[in-house]
């Protein structure tokens, strides 16, 4: 700020101007200046008749000049003023004082009514610095009262009449009036009752306390207090006090209701006063906050003041906000909180909003932006036929945004032909009937947005083909093959259409040799120099231009001799005849087929012989008089009105054949309760056709319904008829079948009774089962024992005299044998199995001895009997478990204490004592022994508890005895199984680790069922790490898998879930 305003002194009614100058060389835009009176009163809202703010800018000197003019100053204008200049983050201010002195003048020259009228906002007296003018909105009234001296009236009136007189003469500033009257000297009349009367007026703050005091000349006189003429009674609010001759009225907690005229009566004399209650300035406790939102949203500005029910004023950009019934703005108050609500914000609501109270103001900026424009449906280019309606449609968001339509940059106005619609987010432009003037670029511009939507409209007229000028029925042109054809067809369309002649998918070019298409002006032509049968068909004319496409078809029929029929079929052949059929030729020469000629020849010959001289209308014929066994061929000629076709391909060679003679020697071979078996011999005469098989039929005696027993031919001369009812009598016959058909049947002379013939049972035990049958543990046992007997024998099995448990041993019986099956043999399956076969009262039995053997256990005890020199004598006892087989030998091993690596000393040793020789002097040895049987050595060995020390002769080493630490431990899993998800077709592994001593036996299970000898699984166990590999799993392999470890001290198990997912191939 280069020049600051200076303090000044003026008289009441005078004018003064304060000037502030700001240099703008380094400023990009105009700075902001504010004028204040005191600390808070912004003078920008006080501009009017008495206060004016001006600003100018000199381009040459780049100087901003700001002026504040005060016109006809009043004494209330005196005070401290402040000028603030801001630009971005820069700030400067200065203070100055204004002193207003009263001019010396008589009351006769002073217009009291104009002096004490309060200012009204927006009227001619606007600009008064009296803040009460902001809280009242009254229309000025024309002053029609006659000129009177109000001062004289007031001087002679009592104080309680001041308000009435001021109201009569339009004086509204009663406080200013009282202040003025205090300064006017008055002639006091002496009172007889009062030595000191009430003051003319009193002033108290709202909520405060006031004391009204009078002095009485006679303290005994009766005294009464009045408020607006009503007597005041004593109460907590009104308290009467007496101090000597003083009488005091105390009014507590003053409110606006206490702003009234008070009087006191002492006898017949009365004195009055006026009490004015001053409201404390209302302060802003919580300022309004800035708001940034978008259109159509709700805006609520909140401000909290220091007092409930306080009067405030909402401003927008320095102008009071209208809050009428039809206003967009709503004002509400909740206690000390005041709200300004805009329900449906628009962009015009952007601005600076402020709230003004008597004790301060609060201002905040509200920014209302347009909502981002979203195009849900863009305009599409439209091509329409001339005279058809046009519809342009788009959808945008926000939906309440209007817009304008333009054609080639010109605004479109709605009329009878053009209709513009807007509903929510949808905008439509509809033209009832299109014309050539509607062609152009159309644009839709939403109001308030720079973005626009565009589309193009084309008006077109489609082409046409005029086939009505042709005088051909059904647009069909018929011509004989070999002649020339020229076909001319009129066309129309604007612009001139492009013409394409097509036959099927083939386009006929203008440059063609034999067949060509030509177009000139308003017609197109098709020329075929030499017509052929391939030219027959539908010819398509395609016309295209900007208006669209038109098509028409012309059928050209080229008549010619027909194509030869396909090779005839010979479905039936007899001894000297056959039947033949054929299909009509695919191409009949475009003329109906009149008939056919048939020719025949022997296959080895080249000479064809015609069989008919009159045309055959049908497509079937039966040649006769052929030689049996000689191959023949036939062919066909088709005939129409144009001529005879070429011959068809010869038929497949066929040979006339005859059926065989009937079968011979038909007899019954076997009979049961439900079956009959017959046998026969081949026919005596078979013929050239050979023999394909036999057909067996039967019927119940007394009926003629023959039933075919075998649906397929049998080439054997024996057959069993099944499914018969016991006790019925049937007749049986057999036919011989060959290529020529079925022979005459051979029938059994007498009926056959369906009834079983009893045959005693007989078990035929195989030779290898007559002695003990031996199998190892885990191997499968599958024994088949055949037997004989009729009817079907009843088979029973016993083990050691008791029934066999079907859950351990599976037995399946047939008509002629019985099968005993054990999937995985165990030692408990060993024993004698007794088989009994019974037919009625006849019984036959057999005994099978099954022995299931396993590896033996280790020897029970191994001790060192004696040690001498380099020799050690060992003694042991046979194993407690021999594996259900005799012990065949032992394997002895030794290990040096230093390395504990085991070496075999001897194998297949039969005794239970041995002397180990050639031991190294100075070494200490342990020994262990394995037992062997026919299955192999035992899984574990028995080790000597003590070691043998080989010492030099004559020297003995005394060793201290100690107790071995017990490392025995039950199985315990140190790493559990983890749930796994595998991909179908790729190997998956499950891993866990277990610790135990002695080594535990590991069993893998799927869904609680042990996995045994399944090639899809591989099981490994190395150093306590157990692994199960699932080879190329499928979804069927998914489920719960369990790993179970067992030793002599206990068992433990862990589980996991395996999920197999199938890979889906992307198309």
PDB file of C-alpha atoms in Angstrom, residues 745-977:
ATOM      1  CA  UNK A 745     -38.019-126.939 -42.097  1.00  0.00           C
ATOM      2  CA  UNK A 746     -37.051-130.266 -40.514  1.00  0.00           C
ATOM      3  CA  UNK A 747     -39.409-131.015 -37.595  1.00  0.00           C
ATOM      4  CA  UNK A 748     -39.115-133.559 -34.749  1.00  0.00           C
ATOM      5  CA  UNK A 749     -41.789-136.197 -35.178  1.00  0.00           C
ATOM      6  CA  UNK A 750     -42.889-136.334 -31.511  1.00  0.00           C
ATOM      7  CA  UNK A 751     -43.348-133.591 -28.940  1.00  0.00           C
ATOM      8  CA  UNK A 752     -40.663-133.128 -26.260  1.00  0.00           C
ATOM      9  CA  UNK A 753     -41.570-132.926 -22.532  1.00  0.00           C
ATOM     10  CA  UNK A 754     -39.577-130.199 -20.735  1.00  0.00           C
ATOM     11  CA  UNK A 755     -38.427-131.981 -17.586  1.00  0.00           C
ATOM     12  CA  UNK A 756     -35.011-132.449 -15.919  1.00  0.00           C
ATOM     13  CA  UNK A 757     -33.261-135.888 -15.958  1.00  0.00           C
ATOM     14  CA  UNK A 758     -31.472-136.611 -12.649  1.00  0.00           C
ATOM     15  CA  UNK A 759     -27.696-137.288 -12.807  1.00  0.00           C
ATOM     16  CA  UNK A 760     -25.770-138.056  -9.545  1.00  0.00           C
ATOM     17  CA  UNK A 761     -23.124-135.421  -8.623  1.00  0.00           C
ATOM     18  CA  UNK A 762     -19.411-136.046  -9.076  1.00  0.00           C
ATOM     19  CA  UNK A 763     -16.524-133.769  -7.992  1.00  0.00           C
ATOM     20  CA  UNK A 764     -13.505-133.863 -10.281  1.00  0.00           C
ATOM     21  CA  UNK A 765     -10.679-132.521  -8.102  1.00  0.00           C
ATOM     22  CA  UNK A 766      -7.703-131.257 -10.172  1.00  0.00           C
ATOM     23  CA  UNK A 767      -4.447-133.129  -9.693  1.00  0.00           C
ATOM     24  CA  UNK A 768      -2.553-130.167  -8.088  1.00  0.00           C
ATOM     25  CA  UNK A 769      -5.279-129.808  -5.445  1.00  0.00           C
ATOM     26  CA  UNK A 770      -5.088-133.418  -4.300  1.00  0.00           C
ATOM     27  CA  UNK A 771      -2.035-132.448  -2.217  1.00  0.00           C
ATOM     28  CA  UNK A 772      -1.449-129.447   0.082  1.00  0.00           C
ATOM     29  CA  UNK A 773      -1.910-126.151  -1.740  1.00  0.00           C
ATOM     30  CA  UNK A 774       0.705-123.610  -0.527  1.00  0.00           C
ATOM     31  CA  UNK A 775       0.623-119.811  -0.945  1.00  0.00           C
ATOM     32  CA  UNK A 776       2.515-116.911   0.630  1.00  0.00           C
ATOM     33  CA  UNK A 777       0.887-114.208   2.720  1.00  0.00           C
ATOM     34  CA  UNK A 778      -0.449-111.419   0.515  1.00  0.00           C
ATOM     35  CA  UNK A 779      -0.785-113.589  -2.602  1.00  0.00           C
ATOM     36  CA  UNK A 780      -4.148-114.274  -4.195  1.00  0.00           C
ATOM     37  CA  UNK A 781      -5.793-117.689  -3.956  1.00  0.00           C
ATOM     38  CA  UNK A 782      -8.004-118.618  -6.907  1.00  0.00           C
ATOM     39  CA  UNK A 783      -9.048-122.314  -7.094  1.00  0.00           C
ATOM     40  CA  UNK A 784     -11.511-123.782  -9.621  1.00  0.00           C
ATOM     41  CA  UNK A 785     -13.056-127.150  -8.771  1.00  0.00           C
ATOM     42  CA  UNK A 786     -15.215-128.662 -11.565  1.00  0.00           C
ATOM     43  CA  UNK A 787     -18.111-131.041 -10.869  1.00  0.00           C
ATOM     44  CA  UNK A 788     -20.956-132.828 -12.644  1.00  0.00           C
ATOM     45  CA  UNK A 789     -24.615-133.419 -11.857  1.00  0.00           C
ATOM     46  CA  UNK A 790     -28.173-132.771 -12.960  1.00  0.00           C
ATOM     47  CA  UNK A 791     -30.171-130.786 -12.161  1.00  0.00           C
ATOM     48  CA  UNK A 792     -27.817-128.044 -11.037  1.00  0.00           C
ATOM     49  CA  UNK A 793     -26.167-129.336  -7.845  1.00  0.00           C
ATOM     50  CA  UNK A 794     -26.153-127.414  -4.553  1.00  0.00           C
ATOM     51  CA  UNK A 795     -22.591-126.596  -3.482  1.00  0.00           C
ATOM     52  CA  UNK A 796     -21.524-125.946   0.148  1.00  0.00           C
ATOM     53  CA  UNK A 797     -18.095-125.181   1.656  1.00  0.00           C
ATOM     54  CA  UNK A 798     -16.866-125.735   5.229  1.00  0.00           C
ATOM     55  CA  UNK A 799     -13.555-124.895   6.887  1.00  0.00           C
ATOM     56  CA  UNK A 800     -12.561-127.167   9.731  1.00  0.00           C
ATOM     57  CA  UNK A 801     -16.247-128.107  10.062  1.00  0.00           C
ATOM     58  CA  UNK A 802     -17.537-124.502  10.284  1.00  0.00           C
ATOM     59  CA  UNK A 803     -19.124-122.207   7.726  1.00  0.00           C
ATOM     60  CA  UNK A 804     -16.811-119.915   5.730  1.00  0.00           C
ATOM     61  CA  UNK A 805     -17.006-116.147   6.421  1.00  0.00           C
ATOM     62  CA  UNK A 806     -17.876-114.566   3.040  1.00  0.00           C
ATOM     63  CA  UNK A 807     -16.111-111.307   4.043  1.00  0.00           C
ATOM     64  CA  UNK A 808     -12.745-113.121   4.051  1.00  0.00           C
ATOM     65  CA  UNK A 809     -13.237-115.818   1.389  1.00  0.00           C
ATOM     66  CA  UNK A 810     -15.286-115.320  -1.788  1.00  0.00           C
ATOM     67  CA  UNK A 811     -17.031-118.347  -3.320  1.00  0.00           C
ATOM     68  CA  UNK A 812     -18.759-118.324  -6.694  1.00  0.00           C
ATOM     69  CA  UNK A 813     -20.666-121.313  -8.052  1.00  0.00           C
ATOM     70  CA  UNK A 814     -21.683-122.076 -11.633  1.00  0.00           C
ATOM     71  CA  UNK A 815     -23.485-124.993 -13.256  1.00  0.00           C
ATOM     72  CA  UNK A 816     -20.293-127.002 -13.695  1.00  0.00           C
ATOM     73  CA  UNK A 817     -17.686-125.680 -11.248  1.00  0.00           C
ATOM     74  CA  UNK A 818     -17.111-123.789  -7.992  1.00  0.00           C
ATOM     75  CA  UNK A 819     -14.477-121.086  -7.503  1.00  0.00           C
ATOM     76  CA  UNK A 820     -12.924-120.213  -4.146  1.00  0.00           C
ATOM     77  CA  UNK A 821     -11.138-116.830  -4.200  1.00  0.00           C
ATOM     78  CA  UNK A 822      -9.042-115.027  -1.579  1.00  0.00           C
ATOM     79  CA  UNK A 823      -7.828-111.604  -2.753  1.00  0.00           C
ATOM     80  CA  UNK A 824      -5.003-111.343  -0.237  1.00  0.00           C
ATOM     81  CA  UNK A 825      -4.138-114.520   1.650  1.00  0.00           C
ATOM     82  CA  UNK A 826      -3.447-114.424   5.368  1.00  0.00           C
ATOM     83  CA  UNK A 827      -2.168-117.136   7.683  1.00  0.00           C
ATOM     84  CA  UNK A 828      -5.624-117.429   9.213  1.00  0.00           C
ATOM     85  CA  UNK A 829      -6.837-118.728   5.835  1.00  0.00           C
ATOM     86  CA  UNK A 830      -4.789-121.911   6.282  1.00  0.00           C
ATOM     87  CA  UNK A 831      -6.734-125.113   6.944  1.00  0.00           C
ATOM     88  CA  UNK A 832      -8.783-127.905   5.404  1.00  0.00           C
ATOM     89  CA  UNK A 833     -11.705-126.807   3.223  1.00  0.00           C
ATOM     90  CA  UNK A 834     -14.475-129.349   2.649  1.00  0.00           C
ATOM     91  CA  UNK A 835     -16.604-129.091  -0.525  1.00  0.00           C
ATOM     92  CA  UNK A 836     -19.988-130.893  -0.764  1.00  0.00           C
ATOM     93  CA  UNK A 837     -22.040-131.201  -3.996  1.00  0.00           C
ATOM     94  CA  UNK A 838     -25.658-132.387  -3.608  1.00  0.00           C
ATOM     95  CA  UNK A 839     -28.356-133.318  -6.111  1.00  0.00           C
ATOM     96  CA  UNK A 840     -31.490-134.282  -4.212  1.00  0.00           C
ATOM     97  CA  UNK A 841     -30.388-137.227  -2.031  1.00  0.00           C
ATOM     98  CA  UNK A 842     -27.080-137.770  -3.814  1.00  0.00           C
ATOM     99  CA  UNK A 843     -23.974-136.117  -2.247  1.00  0.00           C
ATOM    100  CA  UNK A 844     -20.295-136.060  -3.229  1.00  0.00           C
ATOM    101  CA  UNK A 845     -17.526-134.432  -1.095  1.00  0.00           C
ATOM    102  CA  UNK A 846     -13.867-133.398  -1.476  1.00  0.00           C
ATOM    103  CA  UNK A 847     -11.280-131.891   0.905  1.00  0.00           C
ATOM    104  CA  UNK A 848      -8.732-129.205  -0.075  1.00  0.00           C
ATOM    105  CA  UNK A 849      -5.727-128.496   2.199  1.00  0.00           C
ATOM    106  CA  UNK A 850      -4.584-124.839   1.918  1.00  0.00           C
ATOM    107  CA  UNK A 851      -1.434-123.640   3.650  1.00  0.00           C
ATOM    108  CA  UNK A 852      -0.601-119.866   3.766  1.00  0.00           C
ATOM    109  CA  UNK A 853       3.009-119.269   4.778  1.00  0.00           C
ATOM    110  CA  UNK A 854       4.857-116.100   5.857  1.00  0.00           C
ATOM    111  CA  UNK A 855       8.359-114.992   6.822  1.00  0.00           C
ATOM    112  CA  UNK A 856       9.501-116.441  10.159  1.00  0.00           C
ATOM    113  CA  UNK A 857      10.255-114.410  13.263  1.00  0.00           C
ATOM    114  CA  UNK A 858      13.816-113.917  14.555  1.00  0.00           C
ATOM    115  CA  UNK A 859      15.418-116.459  16.904  1.00  0.00           C
ATOM    116  CA  UNK A 860      14.234-116.076  20.470  1.00  0.00           C
ATOM    117  CA  UNK A 861      17.572-115.695  22.263  1.00  0.00           C
ATOM    118  CA  UNK A 862      21.191-115.434  21.029  1.00  0.00           C
ATOM    119  CA  UNK A 863      23.960-115.767  23.629  1.00  0.00           C
ATOM    120  CA  UNK A 864      27.754-115.874  23.515  1.00  0.00           C
ATOM    121  CA  UNK A 865      28.628-119.250  24.993  1.00  0.00           C
ATOM    122  CA  UNK A 866      32.432-118.899  25.023  1.00  0.00           C
ATOM    123  CA  UNK A 867      35.290-116.742  23.677  1.00  0.00           C
ATOM    124  CA  UNK A 868      38.807-118.088  23.168  1.00  0.00           C
ATOM    125  CA  UNK A 869      41.549-116.901  20.937  1.00  0.00           C
ATOM    126  CA  UNK A 870      39.983-115.621  17.721  1.00  0.00           C
ATOM    127  CA  UNK A 871      36.880-117.785  18.162  1.00  0.00           C
ATOM    128  CA  UNK A 872      33.403-117.142  19.576  1.00  0.00           C
ATOM    129  CA  UNK A 873      30.810-119.855  20.325  1.00  0.00           C
ATOM    130  CA  UNK A 874      27.173-118.789  19.781  1.00  0.00           C
ATOM    131  CA  UNK A 875      23.999-120.571  20.939  1.00  0.00           C
ATOM    132  CA  UNK A 876      20.377-119.636  20.161  1.00  0.00           C
ATOM    133  CA  UNK A 877      16.845-120.994  20.298  1.00  0.00           C
ATOM    134  CA  UNK A 878      14.539-121.405  17.263  1.00  0.00           C
ATOM    135  CA  UNK A 879      12.059-118.581  16.590  1.00  0.00           C
ATOM    136  CA  UNK A 880       8.730-118.602  18.339  1.00  0.00           C
ATOM    137  CA  UNK A 881       6.930-117.959  14.993  1.00  0.00           C
ATOM    138  CA  UNK A 882       8.088-120.185  12.108  1.00  0.00           C
ATOM    139  CA  UNK A 883       5.803-118.413   9.583  1.00  0.00           C
ATOM    140  CA  UNK A 884       3.587-121.535   9.289  1.00  0.00           C
ATOM    141  CA  UNK A 885       6.459-123.328   7.496  1.00  0.00           C
ATOM    142  CA  UNK A 886       9.487-125.330   8.668  1.00  0.00           C
ATOM    143  CA  UNK A 887      12.684-123.372   9.438  1.00  0.00           C
ATOM    144  CA  UNK A 888      15.140-124.140   6.647  1.00  0.00           C
ATOM    145  CA  UNK A 889      18.213-122.348   8.071  1.00  0.00           C
ATOM    146  CA  UNK A 890      19.821-119.341   9.724  1.00  0.00           C
ATOM    147  CA  UNK A 891      22.037-116.433   8.625  1.00  0.00           C
ATOM    148  CA  UNK A 892      24.742-115.276  11.079  1.00  0.00           C
ATOM    149  CA  UNK A 893      26.247-111.733  10.847  1.00  0.00           C
ATOM    150  CA  UNK A 894      28.932-109.907  12.827  1.00  0.00           C
ATOM    151  CA  UNK A 895      29.685-106.214  13.415  1.00  0.00           C
ATOM    152  CA  UNK A 896      32.735-104.490  14.870  1.00  0.00           C
ATOM    153  CA  UNK A 897      31.895-102.166  17.777  1.00  0.00           C
ATOM    154  CA  UNK A 898      33.837 -99.312  16.187  1.00  0.00           C
ATOM    155  CA  UNK A 899      31.926 -99.199  12.894  1.00  0.00           C
ATOM    156  CA  UNK A 900      28.825-101.314  13.597  1.00  0.00           C
ATOM    157  CA  UNK A 901      28.803-102.387   9.965  1.00  0.00           C
ATOM    158  CA  UNK A 902      27.303-105.869   9.602  1.00  0.00           C
ATOM    159  CA  UNK A 903      28.981-108.625   7.595  1.00  0.00           C
ATOM    160  CA  UNK A 904      27.545-112.057   6.851  1.00  0.00           C
ATOM    161  CA  UNK A 905      29.543-114.907   8.333  1.00  0.00           C
ATOM    162  CA  UNK A 906      27.459-117.834   7.055  1.00  0.00           C
ATOM    163  CA  UNK A 907      24.103-118.419   5.349  1.00  0.00           C
ATOM    164  CA  UNK A 908      21.593-121.332   5.320  1.00  0.00           C
ATOM    165  CA  UNK A 909      23.007-122.741   8.537  1.00  0.00           C
ATOM    166  CA  UNK A 910      20.751-125.508   9.959  1.00  0.00           C
ATOM    167  CA  UNK A 911      21.920-125.969  13.590  1.00  0.00           C
ATOM    168  CA  UNK A 912      21.219-123.712  16.613  1.00  0.00           C
ATOM    169  CA  UNK A 913      24.871-123.384  17.683  1.00  0.00           C
ATOM    170  CA  UNK A 914      27.997-122.311  15.817  1.00  0.00           C
ATOM    171  CA  UNK A 915      31.604-121.274  16.353  1.00  0.00           C
ATOM    172  CA  UNK A 916      32.748-118.108  14.535  1.00  0.00           C
ATOM    173  CA  UNK A 917      36.459-118.177  13.759  1.00  0.00           C
ATOM    174  CA  UNK A 918      39.144-115.897  12.310  1.00  0.00           C
ATOM    175  CA  UNK A 919      38.173-112.882  14.390  1.00  0.00           C
ATOM    176  CA  UNK A 920      40.679-109.998  14.687  1.00  0.00           C
ATOM    177  CA  UNK A 921      42.515-109.696  17.993  1.00  0.00           C
ATOM    178  CA  UNK A 922      41.756-106.428  19.780  1.00  0.00           C
ATOM    179  CA  UNK A 923      38.358-105.924  18.195  1.00  0.00           C
ATOM    180  CA  UNK A 924      35.058-106.179  20.004  1.00  0.00           C
ATOM    181  CA  UNK A 925      32.173-107.879  18.122  1.00  0.00           C
ATOM    182  CA  UNK A 926      28.397-108.084  18.253  1.00  0.00           C
ATOM    183  CA  UNK A 927      26.495-110.891  16.494  1.00  0.00           C
ATOM    184  CA  UNK A 928      22.963-111.206  15.130  1.00  0.00           C
ATOM    185  CA  UNK A 929      21.042-114.090  13.532  1.00  0.00           C
ATOM    186  CA  UNK A 930      18.185-114.227  10.966  1.00  0.00           C
ATOM    187  CA  UNK A 931      15.818-117.220  10.702  1.00  0.00           C
ATOM    188  CA  UNK A 932      14.841-118.584   7.248  1.00  0.00           C
ATOM    189  CA  UNK A 933      11.945-120.632   5.845  1.00  0.00           C
ATOM    190  CA  UNK A 934      10.590-121.263   2.369  1.00  0.00           C
ATOM    191  CA  UNK A 935       9.469-117.580   2.155  1.00  0.00           C
ATOM    192  CA  UNK A 936      12.908-116.162   2.967  1.00  0.00           C
ATOM    193  CA  UNK A 937      14.773-114.673   5.931  1.00  0.00           C
ATOM    194  CA  UNK A 938      12.974-112.987   8.808  1.00  0.00           C
ATOM    195  CA  UNK A 939      12.448-109.217   8.673  1.00  0.00           C
ATOM    196  CA  UNK A 940      14.454-108.649  11.857  1.00  0.00           C
ATOM    197  CA  UNK A 941      17.348-110.370  13.532  1.00  0.00           C
ATOM    198  CA  UNK A 942      18.120-111.166  17.162  1.00  0.00           C
ATOM    199  CA  UNK A 943      21.351-109.525  18.385  1.00  0.00           C
ATOM    200  CA  UNK A 944      23.609-110.583  21.246  1.00  0.00           C
ATOM    201  CA  UNK A 945      23.162-108.349  24.252  1.00  0.00           C
ATOM    202  CA  UNK A 946      26.822-108.548  25.146  1.00  0.00           C
ATOM    203  CA  UNK A 947      29.810-108.101  22.919  1.00  0.00           C
ATOM    204  CA  UNK A 948      32.761-110.449  22.509  1.00  0.00           C
ATOM    205  CA  UNK A 949      36.234-108.912  22.983  1.00  0.00           C
ATOM    206  CA  UNK A 950      39.027-110.766  21.179  1.00  0.00           C
ATOM    207  CA  UNK A 951      42.086-110.430  23.399  1.00  0.00           C
ATOM    208  CA  UNK A 952      45.594-111.738  23.153  1.00  0.00           C
ATOM    209  CA  UNK A 953      46.133-114.977  24.992  1.00  0.00           C
ATOM    210  CA  UNK A 954      47.374-114.527  28.532  1.00  0.00           C
ATOM    211  CA  UNK A 955      45.815-111.065  28.841  1.00  0.00           C
ATOM    212  CA  UNK A 956      42.327-110.289  30.094  1.00  0.00           C
ATOM    213  CA  UNK A 957      40.535-106.981  29.954  1.00  0.00           C
ATOM    214  CA  UNK A 958      38.112-106.270  32.730  1.00  0.00           C
ATOM    215  CA  UNK A 959      35.183-104.216  31.494  1.00  0.00           C
ATOM    216  CA  UNK A 960      32.701-102.413  33.606  1.00  0.00           C
ATOM    217  CA  UNK A 961      29.155-103.562  33.302  1.00  0.00           C
ATOM    218  CA  UNK A 962      26.584-100.927  32.358  1.00  0.00           C
ATOM    219  CA  UNK A 963      22.911-100.899  31.540  1.00  0.00           C
ATOM    220  CA  UNK A 964      21.979-100.182  27.959  1.00  0.00           C
ATOM    221  CA  UNK A 965      19.768 -97.120  27.386  1.00  0.00           C
ATOM    222  CA  UNK A 966      16.297 -98.076  26.220  1.00  0.00           C
ATOM    223  CA  UNK A 967      15.796 -96.421  22.839  1.00  0.00           C
ATOM    224  CA  UNK A 968      12.444 -98.117  22.286  1.00  0.00           C
ATOM    225  CA  UNK A 969       9.763 -95.602  21.286  1.00  0.00           C
ATOM    226  CA  UNK A 970       6.217 -95.817  19.999  1.00  0.00           C
ATOM    227  CA  UNK A 971       5.566 -94.236  16.577  1.00  0.00           C
ATOM    228  CA  UNK A 972       5.244 -90.435  16.589  1.00  0.00           C
ATOM    229  CA  UNK A 973       4.761 -88.206  13.535  1.00  0.00           C
ATOM    230  CA  UNK A 974       7.173 -85.275  13.545  1.00  0.00           C
ATOM    231  CA  UNK A 975       5.776 -83.787  10.316  1.00  0.00           C
ATOM    232  CA  UNK A 976       2.048 -84.257   9.531  1.00  0.00           C
ATOM    233  CA  UNK A 977       0.387 -84.536   6.145  1.00  0.00           C
TER     234      UNK A 977
END
